[in-house]
PDB file of C-alpha atoms in Angstrom:
ATOM      1  CA  UNK A 233     -85.108 230.700  49.877  1.00 77.00           C
ATOM      2  CA  UNK A 234     -87.824 228.317  48.920  1.00 82.00           C
ATOM      3  CA  UNK A 235     -88.251 225.141  50.937  1.00 89.00           C
ATOM      4  CA  UNK A 236     -90.577 222.194  51.333  1.00 93.00           C
ATOM      5  CA  UNK A 237     -91.176 220.296  54.548  1.00 94.00           C
ATOM      6  CA  UNK A 238     -93.001 216.999  54.629  1.00 94.00           C
ATOM      7  CA  UNK A 239     -93.698 214.515  57.366  1.00 89.00           C
ATOM      8  CA  UNK A 240     -91.070 211.925  58.056  1.00 85.00           C
ATOM      9  CA  UNK A 241     -91.674 208.301  57.373  1.00 86.00           C
ATOM     10  CA  UNK A 242     -91.986 205.513  57.135  1.00 94.00           C
ATOM     11  CA  UNK A 243     -95.739 205.568  57.341  1.00 96.00           C
ATOM     12  CA  UNK A 244     -97.131 202.059  57.741  1.00 97.00           C
ATOM     13  CA  UNK A 245    -100.792 201.422  57.008  1.00 96.00           C
ATOM     14  CA  UNK A 246    -103.128 198.530  56.511  1.00 97.00           C
ATOM     15  CA  UNK A 247    -104.877 198.102  53.190  1.00 97.00           C
ATOM     16  CA  UNK A 248    -108.030 200.248  52.854  1.00 97.00           C
ATOM     17  CA  UNK A 249    -106.822 202.700  55.512  1.00 97.00           C
ATOM     18  CA  UNK A 250    -106.895 206.481  55.034  1.00 97.00           C
ATOM     19  CA  UNK A 251    -103.600 208.100  54.097  1.00 97.00           C
ATOM     20  CA  UNK A 252    -102.503 211.654  54.786  1.00 97.00           C
ATOM     21  CA  UNK A 253     -99.019 212.998  54.128  1.00 97.00           C
ATOM     22  CA  UNK A 254     -98.470 216.539  55.338  1.00 97.00           C
ATOM     23  CA  UNK A 255     -96.553 219.039  53.225  1.00 97.00           C
ATOM     24  CA  UNK A 256     -95.895 222.687  53.978  1.00 97.00           C
ATOM     25  CA  UNK A 257     -93.826 225.144  52.006  1.00 95.00           C
ATOM     26  CA  UNK A 258     -92.156 228.524  52.060  1.00 93.00           C
ATOM     27  CA  UNK A 259     -91.784 230.525  48.890  1.00 88.00           C
ATOM     28  CA  UNK A 260     -91.058 234.095  47.938  1.00 79.00           C
ATOM     29  CA  UNK A 261     -93.404 234.118  44.984  1.00 77.00           C
ATOM     30  CA  UNK A 262     -96.395 232.213  43.691  1.00 80.00           C
ATOM     31  CA  UNK A 263     -95.347 228.609  43.359  1.00 87.00           C
ATOM     32  CA  UNK A 264     -96.845 225.692  41.549  1.00 87.00           C
ATOM     33  CA  UNK A 265     -97.082 222.632  43.800  1.00 91.00           C
ATOM     34  CA  UNK A 266     -96.538 219.001  42.928  1.00 92.00           C
ATOM     35  CA  UNK A 267     -96.647 215.518  44.371  1.00 96.00           C
ATOM     36  CA  UNK A 268     -94.334 212.934  42.850  1.00 94.00           C
ATOM     37  CA  UNK A 269     -94.275 209.197  43.551  1.00 95.00           C
ATOM     38  CA  UNK A 270     -91.303 206.874  43.317  1.00 92.00           C
ATOM     39  CA  UNK A 271     -91.906 203.138  43.224  1.00 92.00           C
ATOM     40  CA  UNK A 272     -89.044 200.828  44.238  1.00 86.00           C
ATOM     41  CA  UNK A 273     -86.234 200.854  41.696  1.00 81.00           C
ATOM     42  CA  UNK A 274     -87.888 203.430  39.467  1.00 83.00           C
ATOM     43  CA  UNK A 275     -87.675 207.130  38.716  1.00 84.00           C
ATOM     44  CA  UNK A 276     -90.111 209.749  39.908  1.00 89.00           C
ATOM     45  CA  UNK A 277     -93.524 210.105  38.318  1.00 90.00           C
ATOM     46  CA  UNK A 278     -95.834 213.065  38.573  1.00 90.00           C
ATOM     47  CA  UNK A 279     -98.823 212.124  40.709  1.00 95.00           C
ATOM     48  CA  UNK A 280    -100.708 215.423  40.737  1.00 94.00           C
ATOM     49  CA  UNK A 281    -100.188 219.155  40.652  1.00 91.00           C
ATOM     50  CA  UNK A 282    -101.834 222.499  41.418  1.00 92.00           C
ATOM     51  CA  UNK A 283    -100.764 225.799  39.946  1.00 87.00           C
ATOM     52  CA  UNK A 284    -102.703 228.341  41.995  1.00 89.00           C
ATOM     53  CA  UNK A 285    -104.345 228.819  45.360  1.00 92.00           C
ATOM     54  CA  UNK A 286    -107.448 226.712  46.080  1.00 94.00           C
ATOM     55  CA  UNK A 287    -106.754 224.411  43.122  1.00 95.00           C
ATOM     56  CA  UNK A 288    -107.234 220.721  43.839  1.00 97.00           C
ATOM     57  CA  UNK A 289    -105.037 218.209  42.097  1.00 96.00           C
ATOM     58  CA  UNK A 290    -106.244 214.628  41.824  1.00 97.00           C
ATOM     59  CA  UNK A 291    -105.109 211.373  40.266  1.00 96.00           C
ATOM     60  CA  UNK A 292    -105.488 207.651  40.983  1.00 95.00           C
ATOM     61  CA  UNK A 293    -107.626 208.355  44.047  1.00 97.00           C
ATOM     62  CA  UNK A 294    -105.099 210.786  45.529  1.00 98.00           C
ATOM     63  CA  UNK A 295    -106.001 214.421  46.184  1.00 98.00           C
ATOM     64  CA  UNK A 296    -104.241 217.538  47.394  1.00 98.00           C
ATOM     65  CA  UNK A 297    -105.518 221.102  47.734  1.00 97.00           C
ATOM     66  CA  UNK A 298    -103.316 224.175  47.392  1.00 96.00           C
ATOM     67  CA  UNK A 299    -103.890 226.142  50.621  1.00 96.00           C
ATOM     68  CA  UNK A 300    -102.198 229.495  50.421  1.00 93.00           C
ATOM     69  CA  UNK A 301    -103.412 230.634  53.845  1.00 94.00           C
ATOM     70  CA  UNK A 302    -101.707 227.703  55.565  1.00 95.00           C
ATOM     71  CA  UNK A 303     -98.962 227.262  52.923  1.00 95.00           C
ATOM     72  CA  UNK A 304     -99.832 223.590  52.692  1.00 97.00           C
ATOM     73  CA  UNK A 305    -100.430 220.907  50.078  1.00 98.00           C
ATOM     74  CA  UNK A 306    -101.326 217.775  52.020  1.00 98.00           C
ATOM     75  CA  UNK A 307    -101.735 214.528  50.104  1.00 98.00           C
ATOM     76  CA  UNK A 308    -104.718 212.289  50.900  1.00 98.00           C
ATOM     77  CA  UNK A 309    -106.178 209.008  49.751  1.00 98.00           C
ATOM     78  CA  UNK A 310    -109.294 207.477  51.183  1.00 96.00           C
ATOM     79  CA  UNK A 311    -108.461 203.790  50.802  1.00 95.00           C
ATOM     80  CA  UNK A 312    -104.894 202.706  50.111  1.00 97.00           C
ATOM     81  CA  UNK A 313    -103.803 199.534  48.370  1.00 97.00           C
ATOM     82  CA  UNK A 314    -100.620 197.507  48.671  1.00 96.00           C
ATOM     83  CA  UNK A 315     -99.658 198.868  45.248  1.00 95.00           C
ATOM     84  CA  UNK A 316     -99.523 202.395  46.762  1.00 97.00           C
ATOM     85  CA  UNK A 317     -96.381 201.447  48.695  1.00 97.00           C
ATOM     86  CA  UNK A 318     -93.805 203.938  47.488  1.00 96.00           C
ATOM     87  CA  UNK A 319     -91.920 207.096  48.408  1.00 94.00           C
ATOM     88  CA  UNK A 320     -93.896 210.299  47.960  1.00 96.00           C
ATOM     89  CA  UNK A 321     -92.242 213.665  47.341  1.00 94.00           C
ATOM     90  CA  UNK A 322     -93.816 217.070  47.703  1.00 95.00           C
ATOM     91  CA  UNK A 323     -92.235 219.757  45.505  1.00 92.00           C
ATOM     92  CA  UNK A 324     -92.681 223.328  44.424  1.00 89.00           C
ATOM     93  CA  UNK A 325     -91.633 225.491  41.526  1.00 85.00           C
ATOM     94  CA  UNK A 326     -91.587 229.211  42.147  1.00 78.00           C
ATOM     95  CA  UNK A 327     -92.318 231.662  39.337  1.00 66.00           C
ATOM     96  CA  UNK A 328     -90.701 234.566  41.124  1.00 56.00           C
ATOM     97  CA  UNK A 329     -87.674 233.126  42.886  1.00 49.00           C
ATOM     98  CA  UNK A 330     -86.245 231.237  39.963  1.00 53.00           C
ATOM     99  CA  UNK A 331     -86.764 230.233  36.386  1.00 53.00           C
ATOM    100  CA  UNK A 332     -88.752 227.361  37.794  1.00 54.00           C
ATOM    101  CA  UNK A 333     -86.520 224.705  39.240  1.00 75.00           C
ATOM    102  CA  UNK A 334     -88.170 222.100  41.437  1.00 83.00           C
ATOM    103  CA  UNK A 335     -87.535 222.260  45.168  1.00 86.00           C
ATOM    104  CA  UNK A 336     -88.205 218.850  46.735  1.00 90.00           C
ATOM    105  CA  UNK A 337     -89.099 217.754  50.206  1.00 93.00           C
ATOM    106  CA  UNK A 338     -87.137 214.882  51.741  1.00 91.00           C
ATOM    107  CA  UNK A 339     -89.728 212.283  50.778  1.00 93.00           C
ATOM    108  CA  UNK A 340     -92.088 210.121  52.830  1.00 95.00           C
ATOM    109  CA  UNK A 341     -91.995 206.361  52.531  1.00 95.00           C
ATOM    110  CA  UNK A 342     -95.384 204.697  52.679  1.00 97.00           C
ATOM    111  CA  UNK A 343     -95.726 200.983  53.365  1.00 97.00           C
ATOM    112  CA  UNK A 344     -99.146 199.388  52.928  1.00 97.00           C
ATOM    113  CA  UNK A 345     -99.609 195.917  54.360  1.00 97.00           C
ATOM    114  CA  UNK A 346    -102.310 193.413  53.321  1.00 95.00           C
TER     115      UNK A 346
ATOM    116  CA  UNK B 134     -92.234 205.310  24.108  1.00 59.00           C
ATOM    117  CA  UNK B 135     -88.673 205.772  25.344  1.00 71.00           C
ATOM    118  CA  UNK B 136     -89.132 209.129  27.125  1.00 92.00           C
ATOM    119  CA  UNK B 137     -85.985 209.845  29.139  1.00 94.00           C
ATOM    120  CA  UNK B 138     -83.247 207.224  28.973  1.00 95.00           C
ATOM    121  CA  UNK B 139     -80.153 207.152  31.166  1.00 96.00           C
ATOM    122  CA  UNK B 140     -77.010 205.099  30.710  1.00 97.00           C
ATOM    123  CA  UNK B 141     -75.429 203.375  32.494  1.00 96.00           C
ATOM    124  CA  UNK B 142     -77.886 202.233  35.149  1.00 94.00           C
ATOM    125  CA  UNK B 143     -75.236 200.955  37.543  1.00 95.00           C
ATOM    126  CA  UNK B 144     -71.564 201.771  37.911  1.00 97.00           C
ATOM    127  CA  UNK B 145     -68.850 201.322  40.495  1.00 97.00           C
ATOM    128  CA  UNK B 146     -65.918 203.722  40.323  1.00 96.00           C
ATOM    129  CA  UNK B 147     -62.679 204.012  42.202  1.00 97.00           C
ATOM    130  CA  UNK B 148     -61.824 207.334  43.813  1.00 98.00           C
ATOM    131  CA  UNK B 149     -60.203 209.615  41.270  1.00 97.00           C
ATOM    132  CA  UNK B 150     -61.651 207.912  38.199  1.00 97.00           C
ATOM    133  CA  UNK B 151     -63.710 209.813  35.689  1.00 96.00           C
ATOM    134  CA  UNK B 152     -66.953 208.894  33.989  1.00 96.00           C
ATOM    135  CA  UNK B 153     -69.851 210.321  32.006  1.00 98.00           C
ATOM    136  CA  UNK B 154     -73.538 209.692  32.477  1.00 98.00           C
ATOM    137  CA  UNK B 155     -75.596 210.023  29.330  1.00 98.00           C
ATOM    138  CA  UNK B 156     -79.175 211.221  29.226  1.00 98.00           C
ATOM    139  CA  UNK B 157     -81.287 211.113  26.086  1.00 98.00           C
ATOM    140  CA  UNK B 158     -84.855 212.318  25.586  1.00 97.00           C
ATOM    141  CA  UNK B 159     -87.050 211.844  22.534  1.00 96.00           C
ATOM    142  CA  UNK B 160     -89.781 214.348  23.398  1.00 94.00           C
ATOM    143  CA  UNK B 161     -88.131 217.416  21.839  1.00 95.00           C
ATOM    144  CA  UNK B 162     -88.004 219.113  25.237  1.00 94.00           C
ATOM    145  CA  UNK B 163     -86.066 222.330  25.671  1.00 92.00           C
ATOM    146  CA  UNK B 164     -85.235 221.927  29.360  1.00 92.00           C
ATOM    147  CA  UNK B 165     -83.100 219.164  30.788  1.00 94.00           C
ATOM    148  CA  UNK B 166     -81.852 218.569  34.321  1.00 94.00           C
ATOM    149  CA  UNK B 167     -79.551 216.399  36.384  1.00 96.00           C
ATOM    150  CA  UNK B 168     -80.524 215.645  39.990  1.00 94.00           C
ATOM    151  CA  UNK B 169     -78.939 213.526  42.670  1.00 95.00           C
ATOM    152  CA  UNK B 170     -80.936 211.676  45.302  1.00 92.00           C
ATOM    153  CA  UNK B 171     -79.524 210.952  48.728  1.00 91.00           C
ATOM    154  CA  UNK B 172     -81.312 209.393  51.712  1.00 84.00           C
ATOM    155  CA  UNK B 173     -83.385 211.891  53.694  1.00 79.00           C
ATOM    156  CA  UNK B 174     -82.560 214.778  51.359  1.00 80.00           C
ATOM    157  CA  UNK B 175     -84.969 214.443  48.498  1.00 83.00           C
ATOM    158  CA  UNK B 176     -83.619 215.378  45.086  1.00 89.00           C
ATOM    159  CA  UNK B 177     -81.114 218.165  44.623  1.00 91.00           C
ATOM    160  CA  UNK B 178     -80.434 219.882  41.322  1.00 92.00           C
ATOM    161  CA  UNK B 179     -76.858 219.563  40.057  1.00 95.00           C
ATOM    162  CA  UNK B 180     -76.980 221.321  36.679  1.00 95.00           C
ATOM    163  CA  UNK B 181     -79.645 222.192  34.171  1.00 92.00           C
ATOM    164  CA  UNK B 182     -80.021 223.370  30.582  1.00 93.00           C
ATOM    165  CA  UNK B 183     -82.661 225.589  29.024  1.00 90.00           C
ATOM    166  CA  UNK B 184     -81.751 224.708  25.453  1.00 92.00           C
ATOM    167  CA  UNK B 185     -79.164 223.267  23.114  1.00 95.00           C
ATOM    168  CA  UNK B 186     -75.731 224.715  23.814  1.00 94.00           C
ATOM    169  CA  UNK B 187     -76.677 226.137  27.223  1.00 94.00           C
ATOM    170  CA  UNK B 188     -75.910 224.903  30.732  1.00 95.00           C
ATOM    171  CA  UNK B 189     -76.248 226.392  34.200  1.00 93.00           C
ATOM    172  CA  UNK B 190     -75.384 225.480  37.764  1.00 93.00           C
ATOM    173  CA  UNK B 191     -77.986 224.176  40.128  1.00 91.00           C
ATOM    174  CA  UNK B 192     -77.922 223.672  43.862  1.00 89.00           C
ATOM    175  CA  UNK B 193     -74.959 221.269  44.148  1.00 94.00           C
ATOM    176  CA  UNK B 194     -72.736 221.680  41.035  1.00 96.00           C
ATOM    177  CA  UNK B 195     -69.279 221.185  42.552  1.00 96.00           C
ATOM    178  CA  UNK B 196     -67.375 218.198  41.182  1.00 96.00           C
ATOM    179  CA  UNK B 197     -69.608 217.864  38.113  1.00 98.00           C
ATOM    180  CA  UNK B 198     -69.592 219.205  34.580  1.00 97.00           C
ATOM    181  CA  UNK B 199     -72.259 219.015  31.906  1.00 97.00           C
ATOM    182  CA  UNK B 200     -72.694 219.520  28.191  1.00 97.00           C
ATOM    183  CA  UNK B 201     -75.702 219.905  25.892  1.00 97.00           C
ATOM    184  CA  UNK B 202     -74.280 219.736  22.391  1.00 95.00           C
ATOM    185  CA  UNK B 203     -77.473 218.277  20.975  1.00 96.00           C
ATOM    186  CA  UNK B 204     -80.989 219.123  22.080  1.00 96.00           C
ATOM    187  CA  UNK B 205     -81.857 215.532  22.877  1.00 97.00           C
ATOM    188  CA  UNK B 206     -78.759 214.742  24.955  1.00 98.00           C
ATOM    189  CA  UNK B 207     -77.508 216.022  28.306  1.00 98.00           C
ATOM    190  CA  UNK B 208     -74.230 214.614  29.604  1.00 98.00           C
ATOM    191  CA  UNK B 209     -73.087 214.658  33.231  1.00 98.00           C
ATOM    192  CA  UNK B 210     -69.380 214.229  33.862  1.00 98.00           C
ATOM    193  CA  UNK B 211     -67.397 213.419  36.964  1.00 97.00           C
ATOM    194  CA  UNK B 212     -63.764 214.353  36.349  1.00 92.00           C
ATOM    195  CA  UNK B 213     -62.336 212.899  39.562  1.00 96.00           C
ATOM    196  CA  UNK B 214     -64.868 210.827  41.466  1.00 97.00           C
ATOM    197  CA  UNK B 215     -65.091 211.078  45.247  1.00 97.00           C
ATOM    198  CA  UNK B 216     -66.946 208.848  47.732  1.00 97.00           C
ATOM    199  CA  UNK B 217     -69.259 211.805  48.474  1.00 96.00           C
ATOM    200  CA  UNK B 218     -70.557 211.431  44.929  1.00 97.00           C
ATOM    201  CA  UNK B 219     -71.998 208.013  45.686  1.00 97.00           C
ATOM    202  CA  UNK B 220     -75.651 208.591  44.923  1.00 97.00           C
ATOM    203  CA  UNK B 221     -78.538 207.887  42.611  1.00 95.00           C
ATOM    204  CA  UNK B 222     -78.569 210.265  39.662  1.00 96.00           C
ATOM    205  CA  UNK B 223     -81.730 211.221  37.831  1.00 95.00           C
ATOM    206  CA  UNK B 224     -81.985 212.965  34.531  1.00 95.00           C
ATOM    207  CA  UNK B 225     -85.181 214.789  33.647  1.00 93.00           C
ATOM    208  CA  UNK B 226     -86.666 216.947  30.919  1.00 93.00           C
ATOM    209  CA  UNK B 227     -89.590 219.323  30.511  1.00 89.00           C
ATOM    210  CA  UNK B 228     -91.153 221.167  27.580  1.00 88.00           C
ATOM    211  CA  UNK B 229     -91.107 224.513  29.382  1.00 80.00           C
ATOM    212  CA  UNK B 230     -91.018 226.270  32.705  1.00 74.00           C
ATOM    213  CA  UNK B 231     -92.102 224.048  35.591  1.00 70.00           C
ATOM    214  CA  UNK B 232     -93.473 227.090  37.395  1.00 63.00           C
ATOM    215  CA  UNK B 233     -96.019 227.438  34.598  1.00 68.00           C
ATOM    216  CA  UNK B 234     -97.341 223.989  35.368  1.00 68.00           C
ATOM    217  CA  UNK B 235     -95.374 222.047  32.786  1.00 76.00           C
ATOM    218  CA  UNK B 236     -94.643 218.447  33.637  1.00 81.00           C
ATOM    219  CA  UNK B 237     -91.140 217.175  34.225  1.00 86.00           C
ATOM    220  CA  UNK B 238     -90.307 213.659  33.098  1.00 89.00           C
ATOM    221  CA  UNK B 239     -87.692 211.616  34.908  1.00 91.00           C
ATOM    222  CA  UNK B 240     -85.433 208.836  33.771  1.00 93.00           C
ATOM    223  CA  UNK B 241     -85.166 205.626  35.768  1.00 90.00           C
ATOM    224  CA  UNK B 242     -81.984 206.600  37.576  1.00 92.00           C
ATOM    225  CA  UNK B 243     -78.319 205.696  37.557  1.00 95.00           C
ATOM    226  CA  UNK B 244     -76.838 204.125  40.684  1.00 95.00           C
ATOM    227  CA  UNK B 245     -73.239 205.252  41.144  1.00 97.00           C
ATOM    228  CA  UNK B 246     -70.933 203.953  43.869  1.00 97.00           C
ATOM    229  CA  UNK B 247     -67.493 205.458  44.418  1.00 97.00           C
ATOM    230  CA  UNK B 248     -65.130 203.315  46.494  1.00 97.00           C
TER     231      UNK B 248
END
């Protein structure tokens, strides 16, 4: 079945550092890929998405490129802020395997210090 | 801009008690979902609905029941709560298939503790 694997946290960074969170997936079909962010005490919010190979999703300085050849969707940000401290979830939705439910990774906590 | 609203936000139950979590969305979305979030496991789908009057099992449906009598509401019931159901529950909705790139919108979560 479909699955998503992302790097374990917590990831602790200083402000203005470069952030990368690795995400790889397995899927039987042609999935859409997503990154969600969860701030403390809140629900999940869509950060960015990509629906086909080589697409790049971007939002709020974050980017991720859909790499079919490496089955990856790594999240990057060039200069993090304290306000980026949150839990980040990689997820996929597979057109072929299911009607489109989201399969989530375990989440990566990011802590940015001043 | 209410979006997806869940009630209650916090609840403590004794083992064997029953309760219902209510989810309401005001975006006229067809699809609604209930997820649970546990440490180190991401979110797992409990039940979902693809339209008024329909429900289906997700990844972890045991011990839960759901109903979608009205398009805007999706109820999650625990008939006999167990400590293993201590979790954070998230309701969500989407206008269409997520695999087609549609966005899913989450509520703020309901923290449930079963003692």
